PDB file of C-alpha atoms and ligand atoms in Angstrom:
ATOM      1  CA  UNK A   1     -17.051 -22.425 -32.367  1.00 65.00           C
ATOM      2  CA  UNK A   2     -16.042 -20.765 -28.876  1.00 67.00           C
ATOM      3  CA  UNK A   3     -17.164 -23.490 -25.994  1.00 68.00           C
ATOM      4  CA  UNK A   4     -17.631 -21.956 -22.271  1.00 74.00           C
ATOM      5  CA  UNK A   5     -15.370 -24.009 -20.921  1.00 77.00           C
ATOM      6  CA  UNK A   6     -12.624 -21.233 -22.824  1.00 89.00           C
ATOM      7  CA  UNK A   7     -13.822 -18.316 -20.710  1.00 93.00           C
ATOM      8  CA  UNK A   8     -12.122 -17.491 -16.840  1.00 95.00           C
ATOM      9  CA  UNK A   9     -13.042 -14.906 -15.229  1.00 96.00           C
ATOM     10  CA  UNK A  10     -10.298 -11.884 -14.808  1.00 97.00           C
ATOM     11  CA  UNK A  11     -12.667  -9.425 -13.444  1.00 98.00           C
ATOM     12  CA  UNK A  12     -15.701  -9.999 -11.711  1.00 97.00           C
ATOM     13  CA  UNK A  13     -18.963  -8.169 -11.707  1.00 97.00           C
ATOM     14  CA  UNK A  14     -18.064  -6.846  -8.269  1.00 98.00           C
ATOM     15  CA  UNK A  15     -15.081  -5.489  -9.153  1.00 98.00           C
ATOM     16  CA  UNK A  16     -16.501  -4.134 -12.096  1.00 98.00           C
ATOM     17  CA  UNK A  17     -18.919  -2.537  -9.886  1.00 98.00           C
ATOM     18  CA  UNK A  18     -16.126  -0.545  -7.725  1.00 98.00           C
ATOM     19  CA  UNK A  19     -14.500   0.539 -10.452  1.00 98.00           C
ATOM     20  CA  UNK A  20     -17.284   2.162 -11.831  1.00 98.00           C
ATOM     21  CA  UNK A  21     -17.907   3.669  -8.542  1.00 98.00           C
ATOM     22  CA  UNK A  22     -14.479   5.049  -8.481  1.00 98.00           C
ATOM     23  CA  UNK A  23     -14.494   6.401 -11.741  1.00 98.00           C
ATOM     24  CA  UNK A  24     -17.944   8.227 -11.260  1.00 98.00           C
ATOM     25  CA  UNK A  25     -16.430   9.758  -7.929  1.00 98.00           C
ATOM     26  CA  UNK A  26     -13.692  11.268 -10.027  1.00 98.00           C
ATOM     27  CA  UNK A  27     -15.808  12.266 -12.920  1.00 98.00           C
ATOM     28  CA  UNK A  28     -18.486  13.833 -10.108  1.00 98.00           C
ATOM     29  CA  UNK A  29     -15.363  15.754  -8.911  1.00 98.00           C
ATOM     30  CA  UNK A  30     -13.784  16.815 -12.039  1.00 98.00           C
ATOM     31  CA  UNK A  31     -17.222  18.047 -13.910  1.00 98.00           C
ATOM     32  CA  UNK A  32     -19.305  19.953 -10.833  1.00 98.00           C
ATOM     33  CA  UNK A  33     -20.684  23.031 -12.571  1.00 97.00           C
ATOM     34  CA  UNK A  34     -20.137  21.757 -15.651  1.00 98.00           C
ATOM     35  CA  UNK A  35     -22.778  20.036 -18.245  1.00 98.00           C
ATOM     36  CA  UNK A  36     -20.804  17.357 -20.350  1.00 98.00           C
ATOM     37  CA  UNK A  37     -21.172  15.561 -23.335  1.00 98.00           C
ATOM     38  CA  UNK A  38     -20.495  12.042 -22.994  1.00 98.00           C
ATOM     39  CA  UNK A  39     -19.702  10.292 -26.457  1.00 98.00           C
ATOM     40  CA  UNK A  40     -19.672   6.465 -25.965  1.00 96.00           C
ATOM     41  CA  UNK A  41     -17.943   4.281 -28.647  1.00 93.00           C
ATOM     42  CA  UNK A  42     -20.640   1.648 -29.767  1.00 93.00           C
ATOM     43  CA  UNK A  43     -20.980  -1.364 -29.679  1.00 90.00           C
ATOM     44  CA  UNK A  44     -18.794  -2.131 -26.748  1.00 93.00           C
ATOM     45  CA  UNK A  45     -19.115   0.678 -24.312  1.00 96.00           C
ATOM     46  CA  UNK A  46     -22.673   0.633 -23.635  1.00 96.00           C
ATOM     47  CA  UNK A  47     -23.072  -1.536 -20.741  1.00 98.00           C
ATOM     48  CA  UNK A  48     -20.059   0.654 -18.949  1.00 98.00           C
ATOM     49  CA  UNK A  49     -21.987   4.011 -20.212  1.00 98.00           C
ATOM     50  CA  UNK A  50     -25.300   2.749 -18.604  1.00 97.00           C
ATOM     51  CA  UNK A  51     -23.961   1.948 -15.057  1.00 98.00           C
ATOM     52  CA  UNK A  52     -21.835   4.936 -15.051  1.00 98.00           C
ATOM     53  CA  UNK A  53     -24.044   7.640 -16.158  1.00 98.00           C
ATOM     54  CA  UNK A  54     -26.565   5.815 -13.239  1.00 98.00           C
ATOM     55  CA  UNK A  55     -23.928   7.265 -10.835  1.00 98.00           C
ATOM     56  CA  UNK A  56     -22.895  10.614 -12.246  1.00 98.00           C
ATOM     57  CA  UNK A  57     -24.974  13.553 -10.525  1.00 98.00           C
ATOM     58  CA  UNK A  58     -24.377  16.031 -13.247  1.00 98.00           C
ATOM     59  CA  UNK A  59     -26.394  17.348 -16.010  1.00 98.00           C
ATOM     60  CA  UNK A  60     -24.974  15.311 -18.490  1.00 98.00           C
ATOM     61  CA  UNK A  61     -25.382  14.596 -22.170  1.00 98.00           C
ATOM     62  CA  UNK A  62     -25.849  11.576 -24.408  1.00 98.00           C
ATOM     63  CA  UNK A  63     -24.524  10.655 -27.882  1.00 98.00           C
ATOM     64  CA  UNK A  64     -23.372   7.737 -29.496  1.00 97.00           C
ATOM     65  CA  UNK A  65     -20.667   6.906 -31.969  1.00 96.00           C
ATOM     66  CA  UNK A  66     -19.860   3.838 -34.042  1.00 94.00           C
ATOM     67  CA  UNK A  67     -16.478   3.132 -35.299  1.00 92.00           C
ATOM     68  CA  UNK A  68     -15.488   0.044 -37.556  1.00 84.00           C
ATOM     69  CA  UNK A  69     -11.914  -1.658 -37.168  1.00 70.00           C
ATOM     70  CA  UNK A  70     -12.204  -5.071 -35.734  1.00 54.00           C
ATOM     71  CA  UNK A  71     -14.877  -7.747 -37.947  1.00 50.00           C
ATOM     72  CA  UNK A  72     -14.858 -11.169 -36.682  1.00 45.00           C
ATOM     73  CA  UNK A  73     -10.931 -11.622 -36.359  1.00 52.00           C
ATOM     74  CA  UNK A  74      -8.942 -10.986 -33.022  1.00 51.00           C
ATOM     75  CA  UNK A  75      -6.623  -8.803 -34.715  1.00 55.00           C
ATOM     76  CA  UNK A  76      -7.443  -4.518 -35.346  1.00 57.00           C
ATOM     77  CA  UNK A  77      -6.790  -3.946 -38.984  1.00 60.00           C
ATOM     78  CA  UNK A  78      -5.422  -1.176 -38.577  1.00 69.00           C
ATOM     79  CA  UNK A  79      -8.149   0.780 -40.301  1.00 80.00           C
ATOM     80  CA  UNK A  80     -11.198   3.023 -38.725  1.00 88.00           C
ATOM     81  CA  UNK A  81     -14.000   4.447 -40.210  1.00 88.00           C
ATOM     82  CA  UNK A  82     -16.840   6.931 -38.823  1.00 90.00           C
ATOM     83  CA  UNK A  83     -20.243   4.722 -39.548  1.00 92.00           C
ATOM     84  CA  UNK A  84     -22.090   6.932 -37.318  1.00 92.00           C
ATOM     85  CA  UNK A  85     -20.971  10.232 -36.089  1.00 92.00           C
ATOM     86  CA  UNK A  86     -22.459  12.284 -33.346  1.00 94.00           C
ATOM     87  CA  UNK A  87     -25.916  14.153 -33.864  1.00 94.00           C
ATOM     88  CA  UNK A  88     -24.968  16.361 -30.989  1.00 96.00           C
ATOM     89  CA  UNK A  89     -23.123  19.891 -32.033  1.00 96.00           C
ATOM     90  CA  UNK A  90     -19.658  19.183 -29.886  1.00 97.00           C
ATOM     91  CA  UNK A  91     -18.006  23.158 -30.359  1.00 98.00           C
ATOM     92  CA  UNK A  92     -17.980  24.730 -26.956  1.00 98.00           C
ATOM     93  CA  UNK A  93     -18.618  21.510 -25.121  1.00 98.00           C
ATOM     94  CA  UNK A  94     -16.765  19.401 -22.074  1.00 98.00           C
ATOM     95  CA  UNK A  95     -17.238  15.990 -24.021  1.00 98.00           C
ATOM     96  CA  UNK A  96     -16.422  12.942 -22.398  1.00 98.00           C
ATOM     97  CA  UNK A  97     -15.435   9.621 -24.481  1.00 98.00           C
ATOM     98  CA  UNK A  98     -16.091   6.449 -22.988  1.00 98.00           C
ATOM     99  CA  UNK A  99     -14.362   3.702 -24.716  1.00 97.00           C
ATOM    100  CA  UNK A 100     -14.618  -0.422 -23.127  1.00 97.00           C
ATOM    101  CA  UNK A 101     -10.947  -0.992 -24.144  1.00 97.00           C
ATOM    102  CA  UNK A 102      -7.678   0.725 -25.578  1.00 96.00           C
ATOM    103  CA  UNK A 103      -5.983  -1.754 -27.357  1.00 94.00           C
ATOM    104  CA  UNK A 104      -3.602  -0.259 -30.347  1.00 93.00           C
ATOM    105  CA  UNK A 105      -4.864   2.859 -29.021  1.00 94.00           C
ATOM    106  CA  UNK A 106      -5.685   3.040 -33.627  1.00 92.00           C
ATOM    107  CA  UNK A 107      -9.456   3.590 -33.097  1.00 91.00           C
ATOM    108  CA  UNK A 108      -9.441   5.949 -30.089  1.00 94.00           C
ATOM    109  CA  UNK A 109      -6.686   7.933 -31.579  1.00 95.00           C
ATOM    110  CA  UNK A 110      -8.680   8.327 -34.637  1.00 93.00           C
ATOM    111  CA  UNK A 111     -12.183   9.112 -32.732  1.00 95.00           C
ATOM    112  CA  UNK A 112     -10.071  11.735 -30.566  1.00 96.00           C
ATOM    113  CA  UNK A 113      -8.818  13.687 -33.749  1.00 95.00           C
ATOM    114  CA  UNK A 114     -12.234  13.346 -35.340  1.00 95.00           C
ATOM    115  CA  UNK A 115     -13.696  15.145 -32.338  1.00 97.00           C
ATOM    116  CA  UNK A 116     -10.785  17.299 -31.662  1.00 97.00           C
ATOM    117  CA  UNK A 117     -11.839  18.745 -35.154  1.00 97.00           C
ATOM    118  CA  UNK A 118     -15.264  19.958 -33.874  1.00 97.00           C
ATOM    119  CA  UNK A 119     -13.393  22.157 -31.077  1.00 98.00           C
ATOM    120  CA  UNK A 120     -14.439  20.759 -27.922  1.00 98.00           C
ATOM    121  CA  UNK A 121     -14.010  23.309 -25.010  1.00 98.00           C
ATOM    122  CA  UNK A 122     -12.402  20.072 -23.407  1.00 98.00           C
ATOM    123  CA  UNK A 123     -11.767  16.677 -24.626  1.00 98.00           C
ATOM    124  CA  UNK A 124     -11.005  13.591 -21.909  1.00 98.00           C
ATOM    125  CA  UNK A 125     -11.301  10.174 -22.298  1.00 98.00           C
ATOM    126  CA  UNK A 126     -12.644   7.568 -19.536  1.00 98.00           C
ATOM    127  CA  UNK A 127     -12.322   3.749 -20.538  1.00 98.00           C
ATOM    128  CA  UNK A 128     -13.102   0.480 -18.887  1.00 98.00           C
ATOM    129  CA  UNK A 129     -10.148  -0.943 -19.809  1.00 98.00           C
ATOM    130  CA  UNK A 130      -6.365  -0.523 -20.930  1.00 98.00           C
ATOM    131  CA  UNK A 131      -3.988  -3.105 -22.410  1.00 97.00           C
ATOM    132  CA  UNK A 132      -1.063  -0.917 -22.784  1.00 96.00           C
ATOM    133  CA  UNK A 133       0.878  -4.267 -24.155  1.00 95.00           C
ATOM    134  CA  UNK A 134      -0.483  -3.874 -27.632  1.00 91.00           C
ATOM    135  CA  UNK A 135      -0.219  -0.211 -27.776  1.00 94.00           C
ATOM    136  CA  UNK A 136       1.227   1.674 -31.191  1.00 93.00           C
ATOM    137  CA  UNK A 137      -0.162   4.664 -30.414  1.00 94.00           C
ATOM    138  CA  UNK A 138       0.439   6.699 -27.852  1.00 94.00           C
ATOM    139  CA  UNK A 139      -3.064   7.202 -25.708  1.00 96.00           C
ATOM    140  CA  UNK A 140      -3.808   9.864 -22.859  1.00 96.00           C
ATOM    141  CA  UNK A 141      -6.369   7.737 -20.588  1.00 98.00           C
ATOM    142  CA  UNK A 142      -7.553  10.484 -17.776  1.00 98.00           C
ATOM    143  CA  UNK A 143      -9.772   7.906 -16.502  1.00 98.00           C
ATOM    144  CA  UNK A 144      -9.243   4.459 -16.005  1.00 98.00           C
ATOM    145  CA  UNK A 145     -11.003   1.308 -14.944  1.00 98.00           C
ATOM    146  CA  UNK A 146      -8.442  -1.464 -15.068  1.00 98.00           C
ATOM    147  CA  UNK A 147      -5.230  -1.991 -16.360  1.00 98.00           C
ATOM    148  CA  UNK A 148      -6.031  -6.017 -18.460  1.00 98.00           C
ATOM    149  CA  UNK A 149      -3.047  -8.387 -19.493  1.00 97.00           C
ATOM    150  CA  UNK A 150      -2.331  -9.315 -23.376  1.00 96.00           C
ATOM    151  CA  UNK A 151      -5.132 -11.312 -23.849  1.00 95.00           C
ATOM    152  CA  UNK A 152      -8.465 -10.935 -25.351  1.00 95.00           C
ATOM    153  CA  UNK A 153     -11.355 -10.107 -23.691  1.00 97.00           C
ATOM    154  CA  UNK A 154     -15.264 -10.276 -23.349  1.00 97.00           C
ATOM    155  CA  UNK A 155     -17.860  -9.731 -21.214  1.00 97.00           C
ATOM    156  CA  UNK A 156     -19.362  -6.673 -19.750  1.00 98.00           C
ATOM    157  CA  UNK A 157     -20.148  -5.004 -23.300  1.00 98.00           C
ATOM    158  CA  UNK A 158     -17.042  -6.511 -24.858  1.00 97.00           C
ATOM    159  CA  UNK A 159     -17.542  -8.874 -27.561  1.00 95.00           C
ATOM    160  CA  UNK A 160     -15.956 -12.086 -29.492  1.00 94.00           C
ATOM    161  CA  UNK A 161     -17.708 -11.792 -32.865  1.00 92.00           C
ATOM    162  CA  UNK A 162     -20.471 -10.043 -32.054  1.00 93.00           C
ATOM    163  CA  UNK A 163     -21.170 -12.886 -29.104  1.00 94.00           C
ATOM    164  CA  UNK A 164     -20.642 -12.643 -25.265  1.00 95.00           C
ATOM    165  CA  UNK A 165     -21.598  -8.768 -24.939  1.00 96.00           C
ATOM    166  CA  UNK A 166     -24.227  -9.943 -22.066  1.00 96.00           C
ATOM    167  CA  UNK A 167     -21.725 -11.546 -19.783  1.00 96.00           C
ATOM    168  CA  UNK A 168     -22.021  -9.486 -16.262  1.00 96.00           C
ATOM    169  CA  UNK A 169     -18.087 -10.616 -15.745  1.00 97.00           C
ATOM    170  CA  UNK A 170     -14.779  -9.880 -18.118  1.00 98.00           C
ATOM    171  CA  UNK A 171     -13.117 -12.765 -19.061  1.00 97.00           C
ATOM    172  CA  UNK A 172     -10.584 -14.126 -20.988  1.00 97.00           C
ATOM    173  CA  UNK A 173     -11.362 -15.854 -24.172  1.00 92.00           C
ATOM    174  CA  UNK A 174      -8.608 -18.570 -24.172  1.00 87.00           C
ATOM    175  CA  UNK A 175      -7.293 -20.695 -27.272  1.00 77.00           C
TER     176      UNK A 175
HETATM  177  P1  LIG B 201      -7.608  -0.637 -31.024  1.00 57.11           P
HETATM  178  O1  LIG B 201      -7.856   0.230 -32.204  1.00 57.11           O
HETATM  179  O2  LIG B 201      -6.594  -1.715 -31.312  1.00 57.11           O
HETATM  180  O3  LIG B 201      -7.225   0.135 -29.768  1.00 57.11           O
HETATM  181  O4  LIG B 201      -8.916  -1.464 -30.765  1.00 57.11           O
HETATM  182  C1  LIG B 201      -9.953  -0.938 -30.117  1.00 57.11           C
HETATM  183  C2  LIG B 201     -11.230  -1.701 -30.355  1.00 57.11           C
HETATM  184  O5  LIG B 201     -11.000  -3.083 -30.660  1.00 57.11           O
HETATM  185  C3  LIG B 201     -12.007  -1.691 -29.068  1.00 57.11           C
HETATM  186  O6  LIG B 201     -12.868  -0.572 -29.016  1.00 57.11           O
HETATM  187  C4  LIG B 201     -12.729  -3.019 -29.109  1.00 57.11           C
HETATM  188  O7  LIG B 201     -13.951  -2.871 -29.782  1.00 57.11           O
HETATM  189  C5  LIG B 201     -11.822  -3.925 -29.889  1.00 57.11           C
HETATM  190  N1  LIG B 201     -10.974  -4.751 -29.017  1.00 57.11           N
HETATM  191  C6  LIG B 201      -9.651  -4.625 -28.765  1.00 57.11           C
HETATM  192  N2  LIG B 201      -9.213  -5.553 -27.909  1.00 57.11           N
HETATM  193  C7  LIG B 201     -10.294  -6.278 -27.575  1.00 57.11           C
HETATM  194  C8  LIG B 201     -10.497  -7.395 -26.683  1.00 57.11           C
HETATM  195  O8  LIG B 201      -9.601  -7.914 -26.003  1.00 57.11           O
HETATM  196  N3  LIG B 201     -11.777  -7.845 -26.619  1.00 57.11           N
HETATM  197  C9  LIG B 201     -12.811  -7.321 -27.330  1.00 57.11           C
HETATM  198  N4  LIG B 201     -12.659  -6.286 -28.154  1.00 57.11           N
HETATM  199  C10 LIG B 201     -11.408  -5.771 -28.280  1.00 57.11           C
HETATM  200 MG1  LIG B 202     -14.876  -0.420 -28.804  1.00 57.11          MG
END
């Protein structure tokens, strides 16, 4: 049983809000004249992918991936597994990954190959979040909302069991 009283804030919905702002400036920047493919890592990522896309003037893409590593325990295990793959034919494209958080860097690493496979013209990832602590692979992060401490997280898409997704805040979920 998780009781509120265990969740602080670390980043507010405010903040969350410039970040994304940032991060769409750069991705406006990087992608004029181009039409990319963005590939967003279910379950987490989807409140992230639906403010940022709100700000990205491009002609964009949509697809969705789901991954399984992490069941109800804190920990990664350390395995990954495709559960849903994208429906969208990714040879010749600019895709765009959009992950909430890089934690092992395991899953991303895995989702990157898997994708890398399909011969992207170009392959970038843009994540909400980075906790380069618990890394054990290495990661290339081209963009990047905030840089979290060693603790776990929710809020903002992120989830504790399946629970807390809808929090407009990332907090920490403390023992
Ligand atoms: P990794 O394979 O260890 O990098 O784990 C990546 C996945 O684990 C993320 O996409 C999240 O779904 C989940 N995850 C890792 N750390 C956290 C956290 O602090 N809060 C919620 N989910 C997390
Ligand atoms: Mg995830």
């Amino acid at each position: 049983m998780v009781f509120q009283s265990q969740l602080k804030i670390l980043i507010s919905r405010d903040q969350i809000a410039e970040a994304v702002d940032r991060l769409a400036r750069e991705i406006n920047r990087d992608y004029q004249g181009k039409q990319p493919l963005l590939i967003s890592v279910l379950q987490g990522s989807f409140v992230f992918m639906a403010d940022l896309i709100r700000q990205l003037d491009l002609p964009l893409e949509l697809d969705f991936v789901r991954l399984a590593s992490y069941g109800a325990a804190r920990e990664s295990s350390g395995k990954v597994r495709v559960v849903q793959g994208v429906k969208t034919p990714v040879e010749g494209r600019d895709i765009l990954v959009i992950e909430d958080i890089v934690d092992t860097g395991i899953t991303i690493c895995f989702l990157l190959d898997y994708l890398r496979k399909k011969k992207p013209a170009s392959l970038k990832l843009c994540t909400l979040t980075d906790k380069p602590s618990r890394r054990s692979v290495p990661v290339p992060i081209d963009y990047l909302g905030f840089t979290v401490p060693n603790k776990f997280i929710v809020g903002y898409g992120l989830d504790f069991d399946e629970k807390f997704r809808n929090l407009p805040h990332i907090c920490t979920l403390e023992d």
